[in-house]
Amino acid sequence: MQPVTAPFPALRLRRLRRTAALRELSRETRLAAGNLIWPVFLREGEGIEEPVASMPGVVRRSLDRAVAAAREAAALGIPALCLFPYTEPALRTPGCEEAWNPANLTNRAIRAIKREVPGLAVMTDVALDPYNALGHDGLVRDGVILNDETVAALVRMALVQAEAGADIIGPSDMMDGRIGAIRQALEAAGHHDVVLLSYAAKYASAFYGPFRDAVGATATLRGDKKTYQMNPANSDEALRLVARDLAEGADMVMVKPGMPYLDICARVKAAFGAPTCAYQVSGEYAMIRGAAERGWIDGERAMMESLLAFRRAGCDAILTYFAPAAARLLARGG
Ligand code: PBG
């Protein structure tokens, strides 16, 4: 784009900022509830909403309360929920078998939500960490995260989720080759219309801390995830990962975390034009909520500004723990 400009005073850029009406007419991006995906934590039990200490306002929900969240999302115009289970410690094993149990917490939640709120899209996470005694997203042998064995396990996990009725499957594990393997298995099983949303550019980030508390992985994780998640120093590598995952059959791609990686979001959208998502992760949420609770920033304004920034960077959808609060504010005209 080659902007045409006149010299001052013919050009006064403040003219279009003078009133709310003029600012609205000249705004370049918009945020709507339809851009949001709401990550929801699950736990066993009934009638339970258990607070997550490091994420003020976020709870782990029993299935009945997850269905209530689904109803709330639909009423607010949020198109999708993304499910994350807190798995009972006894079900976390080195072989991660609970991940492809058709009756595990996530698969029961998919069925319950699709039965009660069929119009809402249900997204799932494909990675072994909630089921792994060692806390990693992949199978571990002698301290090494195994790629190909993990991909085979992820395929089993994705198939049972599709069988349960998941609309969108989100591999967040960063193993090589999993998008192609899952796509092929879904096609072979007749799940032609299941959407694959690849966590394509996922960085080894300190901002996942509160999430690991929420799913109970903080205590189990041995070491770090740097042999599979990306180096925060890299940008070209993100484009290679996105290109690879699109070529293997991803329908949508994601950049994660969000705010520290808006440059990556913008590059990915500009380079491929594919449906692009960002994950405003737990640590980003905790920073804004934590500062707001102390009165250090205006929490609502910071929330909306942070979400609008994703739209400006080119993101179509945003996974955010703020989804219900932001949608409520948007419904009030905020
Ligand atoms: C793991 C997974 C993580 C998140 C989503 N899926 C954490 C990790 O990679 O350790 C993080 C989400 C957040 O921080 O909000 N498969």
XYZ file of C-alpha atoms and ligand atoms in Angstrom:
350
model
C 0.000 0.000 0.000
C 1.283 3.469 -0.940
C -0.484 5.998 1.298
C -1.089 9.362 -0.362
C -0.498 12.215 2.050
C -0.810 15.962 1.863
C 1.470 18.311 3.807
C 0.234 19.926 7.021
C -2.191 21.661 7.433
C -4.086 20.018 4.533
C -3.399 16.798 6.372
C -4.519 16.776 9.982
C -4.839 13.145 11.048
C -6.634 14.215 14.228
C -9.734 15.221 12.187
C -10.907 11.608 12.087
C -10.332 11.168 15.815
C -12.370 14.213 16.953
C -15.667 12.498 17.791
C -16.815 8.981 18.609
C -18.857 8.925 15.379
C -15.844 9.817 13.228
C -13.644 7.333 15.089
C -16.206 4.611 14.474
C -16.412 5.441 10.751
C -12.652 5.270 10.355
C -11.961 2.185 12.452
C -10.135 -0.595 10.624
C -10.911 -3.705 12.688
C -13.737 -5.034 14.815
C -14.088 -7.643 17.520
C -17.231 -9.760 17.806
C -18.295 -12.668 19.992
C -18.103 -14.715 16.792
C -14.318 -14.362 16.839
C -13.964 -16.085 20.221
C -13.297 -19.666 21.305
C -13.768 -20.324 25.031
C -11.325 -22.789 26.676
C -13.137 -24.729 29.427
C -11.504 -26.939 32.085
C -13.239 -30.182 33.051
C -13.187 -32.282 36.207
C -15.114 -35.239 37.618
C -18.117 -34.795 39.908
C -21.396 -32.975 39.805
C -22.417 -29.409 40.496
C -18.775 -28.374 40.892
C -17.098 -25.163 39.788
C -13.674 -25.270 41.406
C -11.574 -22.090 41.184
C -8.097 -22.196 39.611
C -5.964 -20.122 41.982
C -3.591 -18.736 39.355
C -6.445 -17.796 36.971
C -8.921 -15.572 38.859
C -12.449 -16.060 37.494
C -11.622 -19.402 35.811
C -12.970 -22.685 37.219
C -12.743 -26.426 36.615
C -16.252 -27.648 35.821
C -17.989 -30.948 36.361
C -19.821 -32.170 33.249
C -23.183 -30.645 34.182
C -21.492 -27.278 34.700
C -19.639 -27.653 31.386
C -22.994 -28.131 29.666
C -24.195 -24.964 31.431
C -21.128 -23.147 30.054
C -22.009 -24.429 26.582
C -25.519 -22.986 26.930
C -24.046 -19.698 28.087
C -21.633 -19.623 25.121
C -24.465 -20.237 22.659
C -26.578 -17.489 24.251
C -23.663 -15.055 24.005
C -22.905 -15.839 20.349
C -19.576 -17.566 21.100
C -19.289 -20.226 18.351
C -17.024 -22.766 20.066
C -15.796 -24.222 23.348
C -12.412 -25.918 23.684
C -12.231 -28.676 26.306
C -9.281 -29.386 28.629
C -9.533 -32.143 31.255
C -8.108 -32.287 34.754
C -7.365 -36.015 34.892
C -7.385 -37.909 38.188
C -3.742 -38.665 39.148
C -4.441 -42.435 39.191
C -5.309 -42.277 35.468
C -1.986 -40.661 34.508
C 0.316 -43.395 33.258
C 3.552 -43.620 31.252
C 1.563 -45.169 28.370
C -1.158 -42.467 28.504
C -3.883 -45.044 27.750
C -6.652 -42.870 29.205
C -6.134 -40.476 26.247
C -8.008 -42.826 23.893
C -10.548 -44.150 26.368
C -13.903 -43.444 24.638
C -15.395 -42.814 28.102
C -12.719 -40.407 29.369
C -13.803 -37.052 30.792
C -13.327 -35.132 27.534
C -15.212 -37.650 25.405
C -18.121 -37.754 27.861
C -18.195 -33.943 27.823
C -18.235 -33.838 23.997
C -21.237 -36.180 23.955
C -23.109 -34.279 26.662
C -22.540 -30.887 25.037
C -23.375 -32.051 21.510
C -26.580 -33.639 22.876
C -27.697 -30.524 24.792
C -26.311 -27.693 22.616
C -25.856 -29.241 19.164
C -25.298 -25.955 17.356
C -22.194 -25.084 19.357
C -18.867 -26.238 17.904
C -16.857 -28.396 20.311
C -13.085 -28.278 20.001
C -10.731 -30.703 21.702
C -7.047 -30.755 22.528
C -4.889 -33.542 21.131
C -1.754 -34.045 23.238
C -0.857 -36.591 25.887
C 0.046 -34.275 28.788
C -3.223 -34.564 30.761
C -2.802 -38.357 30.799
C 0.963 -38.657 31.082
C 2.582 -39.611 34.394
C 5.601 -37.636 33.147
C 3.611 -34.533 32.174
C 4.886 -34.373 28.573
C 2.778 -34.007 25.425
C 4.438 -37.129 24.027
C 5.494 -40.596 25.125
C 8.845 -40.616 26.902
C 11.582 -43.250 26.799
C 14.852 -42.717 28.688
C 14.110 -39.012 28.967
C 13.543 -38.632 25.202
C 10.149 -37.527 23.816
C 9.340 -40.083 21.108
C 7.925 -38.612 17.901
C 6.518 -41.432 15.774
C 5.184 -43.539 18.666
C 3.477 -40.403 19.984
C 1.899 -39.670 16.590
C 0.366 -43.169 16.582
C -1.097 -42.496 20.056
C -2.403 -39.079 18.975
C -4.167 -40.666 16.010
C -6.007 -43.032 18.382
C -6.885 -40.123 20.642
C -8.183 -37.976 17.756
C -10.294 -40.825 16.356
C -12.180 -41.396 19.612
C -12.777 -37.655 19.925
C -14.190 -37.561 16.393
C -16.290 -40.610 17.228
C -17.648 -38.773 20.301
C -18.717 -35.892 18.055
C -15.935 -33.295 18.229
C -16.310 -30.655 15.511
C -12.768 -29.295 15.711
C -9.683 -31.261 16.706
C -6.730 -29.222 17.929
C -3.389 -31.043 18.025
C -1.290 -29.005 20.478
C 1.574 -31.465 20.837
C 4.095 -30.196 18.239
C 5.160 -33.680 17.092
C 6.240 -33.858 13.430
C 3.832 -35.503 11.008
C 0.776 -35.620 13.231
C -1.488 -33.473 11.079
C -1.027 -35.709 8.042
C -1.418 -38.884 10.094
C -4.571 -37.653 11.859
C -6.082 -36.331 8.606
C -5.488 -39.650 6.865
C -6.993 -41.631 9.756
C -10.049 -39.349 9.945
C -10.678 -39.720 6.204
C -10.255 -43.487 6.378
C -12.744 -43.695 9.249
C -15.322 -41.612 7.368
C -14.881 -38.465 9.456
C -14.533 -36.331 6.331
C -15.832 -33.126 7.875
C -13.931 -32.961 11.145
C -11.937 -29.728 11.237
C -8.242 -29.887 12.102
C -7.033 -26.745 13.843
C -3.299 -27.187 14.122
C -1.369 -25.569 16.937
C 1.216 -25.029 14.206
C 3.471 -22.405 15.771
C 3.530 -23.209 19.461
C 6.412 -21.793 21.449
C 8.120 -23.200 24.554
C 6.698 -20.474 26.762
C 6.711 -19.401 30.393
C 3.169 -18.110 29.848
C 1.619 -21.601 30.139
C 2.245 -21.801 33.905
C -1.305 -21.207 35.180
C -2.737 -23.685 32.617
C -0.450 -26.398 33.929
C -1.847 -25.668 37.410
C -5.391 -25.928 36.038
C -4.866 -29.351 34.446
C -2.598 -30.583 37.249
C 0.514 -30.897 35.061
C 2.809 -28.578 37.021
C 3.744 -31.253 39.535
C 4.127 -34.078 37.015
C 6.152 -32.352 34.284
C 9.786 -33.457 34.237
C 12.076 -30.930 32.589
C 10.811 -28.638 29.838
C 9.191 -28.917 26.388
C 11.986 -27.330 24.367
C 12.685 -30.397 22.211
C 9.248 -30.095 20.618
C 7.854 -26.612 21.249
C 9.471 -23.715 19.367
C 12.322 -21.464 20.374
C 10.873 -17.983 21.130
C 13.769 -16.543 19.109
C 12.394 -17.924 15.827
C 10.020 -16.458 13.270
C 10.831 -17.997 9.845
C 10.481 -21.442 11.436
C 6.847 -20.581 12.314
C 6.115 -20.044 8.614
C 7.693 -23.390 7.737
C 5.562 -25.142 10.370
C 2.368 -23.480 9.163
C 3.155 -24.299 5.521
C 3.864 -27.908 6.469
C 0.651 -28.307 8.508
C -1.525 -26.716 5.798
C 0.047 -29.042 3.238
C -0.729 -32.024 5.507
C -4.407 -31.113 5.748
C -4.918 -28.564 8.527
C -8.045 -26.433 7.977
C -7.005 -23.717 10.410
C -3.713 -22.841 12.076
C -2.843 -21.357 15.429
C -0.091 -19.236 16.917
C 0.500 -19.689 20.646
C 1.005 -17.785 22.958
C -0.744 -14.719 21.579
C 0.277 -11.253 22.698
C 4.063 -11.785 22.752
C 3.775 -13.317 19.237
C 1.546 -10.870 17.340
C 4.328 -10.453 14.788
C 4.019 -14.175 14.029
C 0.220 -13.902 13.700
C 0.622 -11.069 11.195
C 3.259 -12.922 9.159
C 1.224 -16.140 9.084
C -1.961 -14.396 7.944
C -0.121 -12.367 5.299
C 1.833 -15.352 3.966
C -0.964 -17.943 3.723
C -4.347 -16.224 4.071
C -5.595 -19.337 5.871
C -7.988 -19.135 8.823
C -5.602 -18.034 11.563
C -6.112 -18.292 15.313
C -4.191 -17.064 18.308
C -4.282 -18.512 21.790
C -4.260 -15.819 24.458
C -2.828 -18.248 26.980
C -3.264 -18.628 30.709
C -0.284 -16.469 31.682
C -1.514 -13.609 29.519
C -4.933 -13.870 31.154
C -3.395 -14.064 34.629
C -1.273 -10.955 34.043
C -4.253 -8.852 33.026
C -6.576 -10.211 35.715
C -3.899 -10.065 38.403
C -3.013 -6.445 37.676
C -6.705 -5.496 37.443
C -7.461 -7.121 40.823
C -4.784 -4.960 42.392
C -6.213 -1.847 40.750
C -3.096 -1.356 38.633
C -4.902 -1.386 35.287
C -8.500 -1.121 34.100
C -9.234 -4.816 33.601
C -12.127 -4.447 31.147
C -10.323 -1.989 28.912
C -7.126 -4.048 28.966
C -9.129 -7.165 28.093
C -10.832 -5.546 25.097
C -7.664 -3.830 23.892
C -5.730 -7.103 24.035
C -8.430 -8.940 22.063
C -8.724 -6.214 19.438
C -4.949 -6.410 18.950
C -5.348 -9.992 17.708
C -7.872 -8.860 15.116
C -5.559 -6.044 14.012
C -2.723 -8.558 13.644
C -4.910 -10.569 11.263
C -6.331 -13.293 13.492
C -9.763 -14.635 12.612
C -10.368 -16.400 15.911
C -8.975 -16.023 19.415
C -8.910 -18.688 22.098
C -9.272 -16.738 25.306
C -10.358 -17.283 28.903
C -11.953 -13.833 28.589
C -14.461 -15.161 26.024
C -17.625 -14.987 28.181
C -16.687 -11.682 29.840
C -15.772 -10.100 26.503
C -18.921 -11.406 24.806
C -21.079 -10.038 27.635
C -19.401 -6.641 27.290
C -19.840 -6.680 23.497
C -23.528 -7.537 23.946
C -23.877 -4.397 26.093
C -22.322 -2.365 23.280
C -18.831 -2.209 24.823
C -0.575 -28.848 26.284
C -1.240 -27.526 26.264
C -0.761 -26.408 26.936
C -1.663 -25.388 26.713
C -2.681 -25.890 25.900
N -2.394 -27.210 25.612
C 0.396 -26.237 27.839
C 1.697 -26.747 27.477
O 2.055 -26.874 26.294
O 2.424 -27.032 28.412
C -1.510 -24.015 27.290
C -2.702 -23.158 27.343
C -2.588 -21.997 28.251
O -1.525 -21.700 28.847
O -3.611 -21.326 28.429
N -0.849 -29.715 25.287
